[in-house]
Every structure is written in structure tokens, then in C-alpha cells.
Coordinates of C-alpha atoms in Angstrom, one line a residue:
M1 CA -158.0 -140.8 -83.5
P2 CA -157.3 -138.1 -86.1
L3 CA -154.3 -135.7 -85.9
G4 CA -155.0 -132.9 -83.4
A5 CA -157.5 -134.9 -81.4
L6 CA -155.8 -133.9 -78.2
L7 CA -157.5 -130.5 -78.5
A8 CA -160.8 -132.2 -78.9
D9 CA -160.6 -133.5 -75.3
W10 CA -162.6 -131.2 -73.0
R11 CA -159.9 -131.5 -70.3
T12 CA -157.4 -129.9 -72.6
R13 CA -159.8 -127.1 -73.3
V14 CA -160.3 -126.5 -69.6
L15 CA -156.6 -126.4 -69.0
L16 CA -156.1 -123.8 -71.8
A17 CA -158.9 -121.7 -70.3
C18 CA -157.3 -121.9 -66.8
S19 CA -153.9 -120.8 -68.0
S20 CA -154.9 -117.2 -67.2
L21 CA -155.1 -118.0 -63.5
P22 CA -151.5 -117.0 -62.8
V23 CA -152.1 -113.6 -64.4
A24 CA -155.2 -113.0 -62.2
V25 CA -153.4 -114.1 -59.1
E26 CA -150.4 -111.9 -59.7
T27 CA -152.5 -108.9 -60.6
T28 CA -154.5 -109.3 -57.4
Y29 CA -151.3 -109.6 -55.4
L30 CA -149.8 -106.5 -57.0
M31 CA -152.9 -104.4 -56.3
M32 CA -153.0 -105.6 -52.7
R33 CA -149.4 -104.5 -52.2
G34 CA -150.0 -101.3 -54.1
E35 CA -147.3 -102.1 -56.7
A36 CA -149.6 -102.3 -59.7
G37 CA -148.9 -98.6 -60.7
N38 CA -151.9 -97.7 -62.8
G39 CA -154.4 -100.1 -61.3
D40 CA -157.0 -99.7 -64.0
A41 CA -154.4 -100.7 -66.7
A42 CA -153.4 -103.8 -64.7
V43 CA -157.0 -104.9 -64.2
A44 CA -157.8 -104.3 -67.9
F45 CA -154.7 -106.2 -68.9
A46 CA -155.6 -109.1 -66.7
L47 CA -159.2 -109.2 -68.1
L48 CA -157.8 -109.2 -71.6
T49 CA -155.6 -112.1 -70.7
V50 CA -158.5 -114.1 -69.4
T51 CA -160.5 -113.3 -72.5
A52 CA -157.6 -114.4 -74.7
C53 CA -157.2 -117.7 -72.8
L54 CA -160.9 -118.4 -73.2
L55 CA -160.6 -117.6 -76.9
M56 CA -157.6 -120.0 -77.0
A57 CA -159.7 -122.7 -75.5
L58 CA -162.3 -122.3 -78.2
T59 CA -160.0 -121.5 -81.2
P60 CA -156.4 -122.3 -80.3
R61 CA -154.7 -120.6 -83.2
L62 CA -156.6 -117.3 -82.9
G63 CA -156.4 -117.3 -79.1
G64 CA -152.7 -118.0 -79.3
W65 CA -152.0 -115.0 -81.5
A66 CA -154.1 -112.8 -79.2
I67 CA -151.9 -113.8 -76.3
V68 CA -148.8 -113.0 -78.4
V69 CA -150.2 -109.6 -79.0
L70 CA -150.8 -109.1 -75.3
W71 CA -147.3 -110.2 -74.5
T72 CA -145.9 -107.7 -77.0
A73 CA -148.0 -104.9 -75.4
R74 CA -146.9 -105.9 -72.0
C75 CA -143.2 -105.7 -73.0
V76 CA -143.5 -102.1 -74.4
M77 CA -145.9 -100.8 -71.7
P78 CA -144.2 -98.5 -69.1
Q79 CA -146.7 -99.5 -66.4
A80 CA -146.1 -102.4 -64.1
V81 CA -148.3 -105.3 -65.1
A82 CA -148.3 -109.0 -64.4
F83 CA -145.2 -110.7 -65.7
S84 CA -147.0 -114.1 -65.3
I85 CA -148.6 -113.6 -68.8
L86 CA -145.4 -115.6 -69.8
F87 CA -147.3 -118.7 -68.7
P88 CA -150.3 -118.3 -71.1
L89 CA -147.7 -117.4 -73.8
L90 CA -145.9 -120.7 -73.3
M91 CA -149.2 -122.5 -73.4
A92 CA -150.1 -120.7 -76.6
V93 CA -146.7 -121.5 -78.2
T94 CA -147.0 -125.2 -77.2
V95 CA -150.5 -125.5 -78.7
M96 CA -149.5 -123.7 -81.9
A97 CA -146.4 -126.0 -82.2
Y98 CA -148.6 -129.0 -81.7
L99 CA -150.9 -127.9 -84.5
R100 CA -148.3 -126.5 -86.9
T101 CA -144.6 -125.7 -86.4
G102 CA -144.3 -122.7 -88.8
P103 CA -146.8 -120.3 -87.1
S104 CA -145.5 -121.3 -83.6
L105 CA -142.0 -120.5 -84.6
L106 CA -143.0 -117.1 -86.0
A107 CA -145.0 -116.3 -82.8
S108 CA -141.9 -117.3 -80.7
V109 CA -139.7 -115.0 -82.7
I110 CA -142.1 -112.1 -82.3
A111 CA -142.4 -112.7 -78.6
E112 CA -138.7 -112.8 -78.1
I113 CA -138.1 -109.6 -80.2
A114 CA -140.7 -107.9 -78.0
A115 CA -139.0 -109.0 -74.8
A116 CA -135.6 -107.9 -76.2
A117 CA -137.0 -104.5 -77.1
R118 CA -137.2 -103.6 -73.4
I119 CA -133.4 -103.5 -73.3
W120 CA -133.5 -100.2 -75.4
L121 CA -136.9 -99.0 -74.1
Y122 CA -136.0 -99.3 -70.4
P123 CA -132.2 -99.4 -70.0
W124 CA -132.4 -98.6 -66.3
D125 CA -134.2 -101.9 -65.6
T126 CA -131.5 -104.3 -64.5
T127 CA -133.7 -107.4 -64.8
V128 CA -134.4 -107.0 -68.5
L129 CA -131.4 -109.1 -69.7
A130 CA -132.2 -112.0 -67.4
T131 CA -135.9 -111.8 -68.5
V132 CA -134.9 -112.0 -72.2
C133 CA -132.7 -115.0 -71.7
A134 CA -135.2 -116.8 -69.6
T135 CA -138.0 -116.1 -72.1
A136 CA -135.9 -117.4 -75.0
A137 CA -135.1 -120.6 -73.1
L138 CA -138.7 -121.2 -72.1
L139 CA -140.0 -120.5 -75.6
M140 CA -137.6 -123.1 -77.0
V141 CA -138.8 -125.6 -74.5
A142 CA -142.4 -124.9 -75.4
L143 CA -141.6 -125.3 -79.1
W144 CA -139.9 -128.6 -78.5
I145 CA -142.8 -130.0 -76.4
G146 CA -145.4 -129.0 -78.9
S147 CA -143.5 -130.3 -81.9
S148 CA -142.7 -133.5 -80.0
M149 CA -146.4 -134.0 -79.2
H150 CA -147.3 -133.4 -82.9
G151 CA -144.7 -135.9 -84.1
Q152 CA -145.7 -138.5 -81.6
E153 CA -149.3 -138.3 -82.5
Q154 CA -148.5 -138.4 -86.2
R155 CA -146.4 -141.5 -85.7
E156 CA -149.2 -143.1 -83.8
Q157 CA -151.7 -142.3 -86.5
E158 CA -149.4 -143.7 -89.2
R159 CA -149.0 -146.9 -87.0
R160 CA -152.8 -147.3 -86.7
E161 CA -153.3 -146.8 -90.4
R162 CA -150.5 -149.3 -91.1
A163 CA -152.1 -151.8 -88.8
M164 CA -155.5 -151.3 -90.4
L165 CA -154.0 -151.8 -93.9
L166 CA -152.2 -154.9 -92.7
R167 CA -155.4 -156.4 -91.3
R168 CA -157.3 -155.5 -94.5
L169 CA -154.7 -157.0 -96.8
G170 CA -154.3 -160.0 -94.5
D171 CA -158.0 -160.6 -94.7
Q172 CA -157.8 -160.4 -98.5
R173 CA -154.9 -162.9 -98.5
L174 CA -156.8 -165.2 -96.2
A175 CA -159.8 -165.0 -98.5
E176 CA -157.5 -165.9 -101.5
Q177 CA -156.1 -168.9 -99.6
L178 CA -159.6 -170.1 -98.7
H179 CA -160.8 -169.6 -102.3
H180 CA -157.8 -171.3 -103.9
S181 CA -157.4 -174.2 -101.5
V182 CA -160.9 -174.9 -100.2
A183 CA -163.5 -173.5 -102.5
N184 CA -162.0 -175.1 -105.7
D185 CA -161.6 -178.5 -104.0
L186 CA -165.1 -178.4 -102.7
T187 CA -166.3 -177.5 -106.2
T188 CA -164.4 -180.5 -107.5
I189 CA -165.9 -182.8 -104.9
L190 CA -169.4 -181.5 -105.7
L191 CA -169.0 -182.0 -109.5
L192 CA -167.5 -185.5 -109.0
A193 CA -170.4 -186.4 -106.7
R194 CA -172.9 -185.2 -109.2
Q195 CA -171.2 -187.1 -111.9
A196 CA -171.3 -190.3 -109.7
R197 CA -175.0 -189.8 -109.0
S198 CA -175.7 -189.1 -112.6
A199 CA -173.9 -192.3 -113.6
S200 CA -175.7 -194.3 -110.9
E201 CA -179.1 -193.0 -112.0
E202 CA -178.2 -193.9 -115.6
V203 CA -177.4 -197.4 -114.6
T204 CA -180.6 -197.7 -112.6
A205 CA -182.7 -196.5 -115.4
T206 CA -181.0 -198.8 -117.9
K207 CA -181.6 -201.8 -115.6
M208 CA -185.3 -201.0 -115.2
E209 CA -185.7 -200.6 -118.9
G210 CA -183.8 -203.8 -119.7
S211 CA -185.4 -206.0 -117.0
A212 CA -188.4 -206.6 -119.2
D213 CA -186.3 -207.4 -122.3
P214 CA -185.2 -211.0 -122.4
E215 CA -182.3 -210.0 -124.7
Y216 CA -181.1 -207.3 -122.4
E217 CA -177.3 -207.2 -121.9
P218 CA -175.8 -204.9 -119.2
R219 CA -174.0 -202.0 -120.8
A220 CA -170.6 -201.0 -119.4
L221 CA -170.3 -197.5 -117.9
S222 CA -168.1 -195.0 -119.4
L223 CA -166.3 -194.4 -116.1
D224 CA -165.6 -196.9 -113.4
D225 CA -167.4 -196.1 -110.1
D226 CA -164.3 -197.0 -108.1
Q227 CA -162.3 -194.4 -110.0
L228 CA -164.9 -191.7 -109.2
V229 CA -164.9 -192.6 -105.5
T230 CA -161.1 -192.6 -105.5
L231 CA -161.0 -189.1 -107.0
I232 CA -163.6 -187.8 -104.5
E233 CA -161.7 -189.4 -101.6
R234 CA -158.3 -188.0 -102.7
T235 CA -159.7 -184.5 -103.3
T236 CA -161.5 -184.5 -100.0
E237 CA -158.3 -185.6 -98.2
E238 CA -156.2 -182.9 -99.8
S239 CA -158.9 -180.3 -99.1
L240 CA -158.9 -181.3 -95.4
V241 CA -155.1 -181.1 -95.3
K242 CA -155.1 -177.6 -96.8
V243 CA -157.7 -176.4 -94.2
R244 CA -155.6 -177.9 -91.4
R245 CA -152.5 -176.3 -92.7
L246 CA -154.2 -173.0 -93.1
I247 CA -155.4 -173.1 -89.5
A248 CA -152.0 -174.1 -88.3
G249 CA -150.5 -171.2 -90.2
L250 CA -152.9 -168.8 -88.6
D251 CA -152.1 -170.3 -85.2
R252 CA -148.4 -169.8 -85.7
L253 CA -149.0 -166.1 -86.4
T254 CA -150.4 -165.7 -82.9
E255 CA -147.9 -167.9 -81.1
P256 CA -146.2 -166.4 -78.0
A257 CA -142.5 -165.5 -78.4
V258 CA -139.9 -167.9 -77.2
D259 CA -138.9 -167.4 -73.6
T260 CA -135.2 -166.4 -73.9
A261 CA -134.5 -167.0 -70.2
S262 CA -135.7 -170.6 -70.2
G263 CA -135.1 -171.3 -73.9
R264 CA -138.7 -172.7 -74.2
S265 CA -141.8 -171.6 -75.9
S266 CA -145.4 -172.2 -74.8
T267 CA -147.3 -174.9 -76.7
S268 CA -149.6 -173.7 -79.5
I269 CA -152.5 -175.4 -81.2
S270 CA -150.5 -175.9 -84.4
S271 CA -147.9 -178.0 -82.6
F272 CA -150.3 -180.9 -82.3
H273 CA -151.1 -181.3 -86.0
G274 CA -149.0 -178.9 -88.1
G275 CA -145.9 -180.9 -88.3
D276 CA -147.4 -184.2 -89.4
D277 CA -149.5 -182.6 -92.1
E278 CA -146.5 -180.6 -93.4
R279 CA -144.4 -183.7 -93.6
R280 CA -146.9 -186.1 -95.0
H281 CA -148.8 -183.9 -97.4
A282 CA -147.9 -181.0 -99.7
P283 CA -150.8 -180.0 -101.9
A284 CA -149.6 -178.0 -104.9
G285 CA -149.8 -174.3 -104.8
F286 CA -150.5 -174.1 -101.1
S287 CA -147.8 -173.1 -98.6
I288 CA -148.1 -172.9 -94.9
R289 CA -145.5 -170.1 -94.9
S290 CA -147.4 -168.0 -97.4
I291 CA -149.5 -166.1 -94.9
S292 CA -146.6 -165.2 -92.5
R293 CA -144.4 -164.4 -95.5
F294 CA -147.1 -162.2 -96.9
R295 CA -147.5 -160.4 -93.5
D296 CA -143.8 -159.7 -93.4
S297 CA -143.7 -158.4 -97.0
L298 CA -146.7 -156.2 -96.3
T299 CA -144.9 -154.6 -93.3
T300 CA -142.2 -153.6 -95.8
Q301 CA -144.6 -152.5 -98.5
V302 CA -146.6 -150.1 -96.2
G303 CA -143.4 -148.5 -95.0
S304 CA -142.6 -149.8 -91.6
P305 CA -139.7 -147.7 -90.3
S306 CA -138.2 -150.5 -88.3
S307 CA -138.4 -153.4 -90.7
P308 CA -135.6 -153.9 -93.2
T309 CA -136.3 -155.1 -96.7
S310 CA -136.3 -158.9 -96.6
P311 CA -134.6 -160.8 -99.4
I312 CA -136.8 -162.6 -101.9
S313 CA -137.4 -166.2 -101.0
L314 CA -136.6 -168.5 -103.9
A315 CA -138.2 -171.8 -104.8
S316 CA -137.8 -174.3 -107.6
L317 CA -140.4 -175.3 -110.2
T318 CA -139.6 -178.5 -112.1
H319 CA -141.0 -180.2 -115.2
E320 CA -141.7 -183.4 -113.2
E321 CA -143.7 -181.5 -110.6
L322 CA -145.8 -179.9 -113.2
E323 CA -146.4 -183.2 -115.0
S324 CA -147.5 -184.8 -111.7
L325 CA -149.8 -181.9 -111.0
T326 CA -151.4 -181.8 -114.4
E327 CA -151.9 -185.6 -114.3
G328 CA -154.1 -185.1 -111.2
Y329 CA -156.0 -182.3 -112.9
R330 CA -156.4 -184.4 -116.0
A331 CA -157.9 -187.2 -113.9
Q332 CA -160.4 -184.8 -112.3
L333 CA -161.5 -183.4 -115.7
R334 CA -161.8 -186.9 -117.1
G335 CA -163.9 -187.8 -114.1
I336 CA -166.6 -185.4 -115.1
G337 CA -166.5 -186.3 -118.8
L338 CA -164.0 -183.7 -120.2
E339 CA -161.3 -184.6 -122.6
G340 CA -158.4 -182.5 -123.8
E341 CA -154.7 -181.8 -123.6
F342 CA -152.2 -180.6 -121.1
L343 CA -149.0 -179.3 -122.6
I344 CA -145.9 -178.5 -120.5
A345 CA -142.9 -177.0 -122.3
G346 CA -139.8 -175.0 -121.5
A347 CA -137.0 -175.5 -119.1
S348 CA -136.8 -178.7 -117.0
S349 CA -136.3 -176.7 -113.8
V350 CA -136.3 -173.0 -113.0
E351 CA -135.8 -170.8 -109.9
C352 CA -138.7 -168.5 -109.0
S353 CA -140.0 -166.6 -106.0
E354 CA -142.4 -168.3 -103.6
D355 CA -145.1 -165.7 -104.4
C356 CA -144.8 -166.2 -108.2
R357 CA -144.8 -170.0 -107.8
E358 CA -147.9 -169.9 -105.6
A359 CA -149.7 -167.4 -108.0
L360 CA -148.9 -169.6 -111.0
L361 CA -150.2 -172.8 -109.5
S362 CA -153.3 -170.9 -108.1
V363 CA -154.2 -169.6 -111.5
L364 CA -153.8 -173.1 -113.0
R365 CA -156.0 -174.5 -110.3
E366 CA -158.6 -171.8 -110.9
I367 CA -158.6 -172.5 -114.6
V368 CA -159.1 -176.2 -114.1
G369 CA -161.9 -175.5 -111.6
N370 CA -163.7 -173.2 -114.1
M371 CA -163.4 -175.8 -116.8
M372 CA -165.0 -178.4 -114.5
K373 CA -167.9 -176.0 -113.9
Y374 CA -168.5 -174.5 -117.3
A375 CA -166.8 -176.5 -120.0
N376 CA -169.0 -178.2 -122.6
P377 CA -168.3 -182.0 -122.6
S378 CA -168.9 -182.1 -126.3
G379 CA -165.8 -180.0 -126.9
A380 CA -162.2 -180.4 -126.0
Y381 CA -160.0 -178.3 -123.7
C382 CA -156.4 -177.3 -124.0
I383 CA -154.0 -176.0 -121.4
A384 CA -150.5 -175.1 -122.3
L385 CA -147.8 -174.0 -119.8
T386 CA -144.4 -172.7 -120.9
I387 CA -141.6 -171.7 -118.5
D388 CA -138.6 -170.1 -120.0
N389 CA -136.4 -167.0 -119.9
G390 CA -137.6 -166.1 -116.4
R391 CA -141.2 -166.0 -117.4
A392 CA -144.2 -168.3 -117.2
T393 CA -146.9 -168.3 -119.9
L394 CA -150.1 -170.2 -119.2
S395 CA -152.8 -170.3 -121.9
A396 CA -156.1 -172.2 -121.7
S397 CA -159.2 -172.6 -123.9
N398 CA -162.4 -174.7 -123.8
A399 CA -165.8 -174.8 -125.3
V400 CA -168.5 -173.3 -123.1
D401 CA -172.3 -173.7 -123.2
D402 CA -173.6 -170.1 -122.6
T403 CA -176.7 -171.4 -120.9
D404 CA -174.6 -173.1 -118.2
L405 CA -173.0 -169.9 -116.9
S406 CA -176.0 -169.0 -114.7
D407 CA -177.8 -172.2 -114.2
G408 CA -178.6 -171.5 -110.6
T409 CA -176.5 -174.5 -109.2
G410 CA -174.5 -172.3 -107.0
L411 CA -171.2 -172.7 -108.9
S412 CA -171.2 -169.4 -110.7
A413 CA -170.9 -167.0 -107.7
G414 CA -167.1 -167.1 -107.3
T415 CA -164.5 -164.4 -107.7
G416 CA -161.6 -166.6 -108.8
L417 CA -160.8 -164.9 -112.1
L418 CA -160.8 -161.5 -110.5
R419 CA -158.4 -162.8 -107.8
C420 CA -156.2 -164.3 -110.5
R421 CA -156.0 -160.9 -112.3
Q422 CA -155.2 -159.1 -109.0
S423 CA -152.4 -161.6 -108.1
A424 CA -150.9 -161.3 -111.5
L425 CA -150.9 -157.5 -111.4
R426 CA -149.5 -157.5 -107.9
L427 CA -146.5 -159.5 -109.2
G428 CA -145.9 -157.5 -112.3
G429 CA -147.7 -159.9 -114.7
E430 CA -150.8 -159.9 -116.8
F431 CA -154.0 -162.0 -116.9
E432 CA -156.7 -161.8 -119.5
A433 CA -159.8 -163.9 -120.0
S434 CA -162.5 -163.6 -122.7
L435 CA -165.6 -165.5 -123.9
A436 CA -166.6 -165.3 -127.5
D437 CA -168.7 -167.5 -129.8
G438 CA -168.9 -170.3 -127.2
L439 CA -165.1 -170.4 -126.6
W440 CA -163.5 -169.3 -123.4
T441 CA -159.8 -168.4 -123.5
G442 CA -157.4 -167.3 -120.8
L443 CA -153.8 -166.1 -120.8
L444 CA -151.4 -165.5 -117.9
V445 CA -148.0 -164.0 -118.4
L446 CA -146.0 -163.9 -115.1
P447 CA -142.4 -163.1 -114.3
L448 CA -140.9 -165.8 -112.1
V449 CA -138.6 -163.5 -110.0

């Protein structure tokens, strides 16, 4: 609902139009009692008030100023006219304060000056001073009500916009998690399965050709079938664990709060499987806390007034962990026929933020996945990772067959490199990738804290 939407409600418009009823009722009462003085002036004044209220229902600002003018005229007129025009005046000031504080404040000052002018114009009227004081108090109340309504609606609009932004960024984060954890693993499984099928077809064709040759000797395969099956099985298991942990993380975001009276919380879906997976498996670069941590950080980034800035969560990144991780990637690359080097250099252990650690490992996983999809087996790959002086530098290169980039196999429709660049920029780093003369190169520079 946009700001000022209260006036778009037809019920509000009807209420503004009906604010002239007290003037009409009082004018009728004065004429029946014979206290209206110049009856024609009183009737004309009442009709003008009705017209101004109808105008305020259509165009609140213009109608509000018209009522202020009528109030000013009523204050300086010697004839006895309805005092209840104060009610439309208060409605006008409230609406004007709801729309904008400045004009409503000016209108209130003008109305109060007009009321105070009767002290000098009609000094014999003993009720003038009380009228001036009451008018000032009521105008202040009207200003407060209108400005409060404006502030409340503005806060609600900001809260809705913040919630929409959180949902949109949360969806982007979820897409990144699915891409980094599931899509890459499924791609690896697909490539390994294709490699296994290709090797099996090669063995079958060789056997058929050699069955007619009495001097045929079976030729050993370049890759053991058991090794391929092991790689596929391990990658599938890790992918399944990541999906379960992702689901558990989403479940935990929607868990009901702990009942403080009983000290117990209701059971969630994640309680049945989240704990075991978290204790037994820890796929690199995927954290079950990342989604909730990202949600909390977003609340601070978009300016939540009630959320204090949370301290940066630190994690460690060790040389042994990277070596173990790269050994698994090396086995996957070797499984599809790619050979090359992984180089790990720098400090043996560093402290880094959880987000930077996750981004670094995600980019590394994306680079390995792209090599598996596009690298030319006839060339070698090279991946070098250096961690030192609070900064991580990841460089990679491999030969690429240009004809394989859009081969229609369904492997070239991802957005991984774009997500890597967005993650690096979000954390104050840089990521560049280029393809020239059949050589793909990538460079990531990322601050660790």
C-alpha cells in the first residue's frame, strides 16, 4: 500500500465530505432559535462550508485550504455564524498533516492568528479568550494525530519494502546454495556417468573387434571401473547430504520459538535428520548456518531499526583442509580424463569470516565444475590458491575446445561465473574470467575478513 493510501479509501472520502454536518446542524438550530443574526449570511456560510468539505473529499489539500479561509472569515465576521466550523477545520488540519507536515503547520498558525484577532476586533466578547485557547489545543491535537498517522504509515511501508527485499535476497541466496551445492554435484555425476558409459562402450567395441582375431589380447582400460563407480557414489552421497542440510536449514528458519513457560520447543522436521547429517558429514563450502546467518546480516544491511549490528563470525581455513579438498577435486577431474596441477601456497592456517570462506570454496568448486564441462582433455589444467596477508588469491587456467561451449548437452546453461562475480563483489573482492585463443583463465582476489 503506497504512502497516502488512506485517502484512497472511499470511506475516508465520505467521512471528509460529512464533516460539514455539524455546521449545517448548528446553522439550522440558530435560525430556528432566531439567533443567526443575518440569516442569509449564515446560510451562505453553511453552504460554502459544505462545498469546501466536498472539495476536501475530492482534493484534500485544496479543500483544506478552503476551510482555513472560511475559518478566517468566520473569525473576523461581526455576524453570528456557526462556530462548529472548527470541526471541519480540525479535519482539514489532520488530513494536511497526514499528507505533509509543513503546510498543515502553516494552516494551523493562520487559523490560530485569525482566532486570536477577535480579541482586538471584539473586546466586549468575554468568550474570545477561551475560544482562542481551546482552538490552539485542538489544533495541536489535530497536528499530532495527522503526523502520527503519516509516520506510522511510512514505517509500515518501509517494513513492507524491507520484507520484500529480504525475501528477494533470500531467494537469491537459496538459488546460490542450490547452484553451488547441488547443480555442480549433479553435473559431476553426469560427467562421470558419461565417462563410465564411454569406457564401457569402448571395451564392448574392442571385444567385438578382437573376437575374430586369434591373436587378440584384452587391452587394459585407462581408468578402473571401480574407481569411477566410487567417485559417482561419493559425489551422489555428498550431494544428497547437502540437499538434506539445505532443507534442514530452511526448516529451522521457520521453527516456532521456544516456549519460555515450559522450557520446551515444538518438534520440527529438521530435528529428525539435521543433527545426524551435521555430525557425520561436512561437505566443503556448504554451511547449514549460512542461510540463517545471511538472513540476519540482511536485516542489518537493509536498515532494520531494532536489530543491532552483529559481530562477524570467524572461521578457520587450514592448509590440510585445502589439500584434502583439492585431492577430491583432482580425483574427479582425473575421472573424466583431465590431468593437471593443484597448487596450494601461503599460510598453514588463517582466520577468515564465514562468508568469505564459503565464497572462496564456492568459487573453487565452480571453477572445477567448469573445467569438467569445458576443458580439453588434450591440454592440462592448473589451479593455484594462495592465502596470505589477509587475502586469498585463486587463479585457474585450462585449455578449452571452443566447439564444446554450446554442444547442446545441457551443461552450458548455468550462471555460476556470474554468481561468483557477484559473491566476490559483495565481499569487497574481484573476480575476472576470460577466454582467448582456446585458453580459459580465471582470477579471484578476496579479502578474508
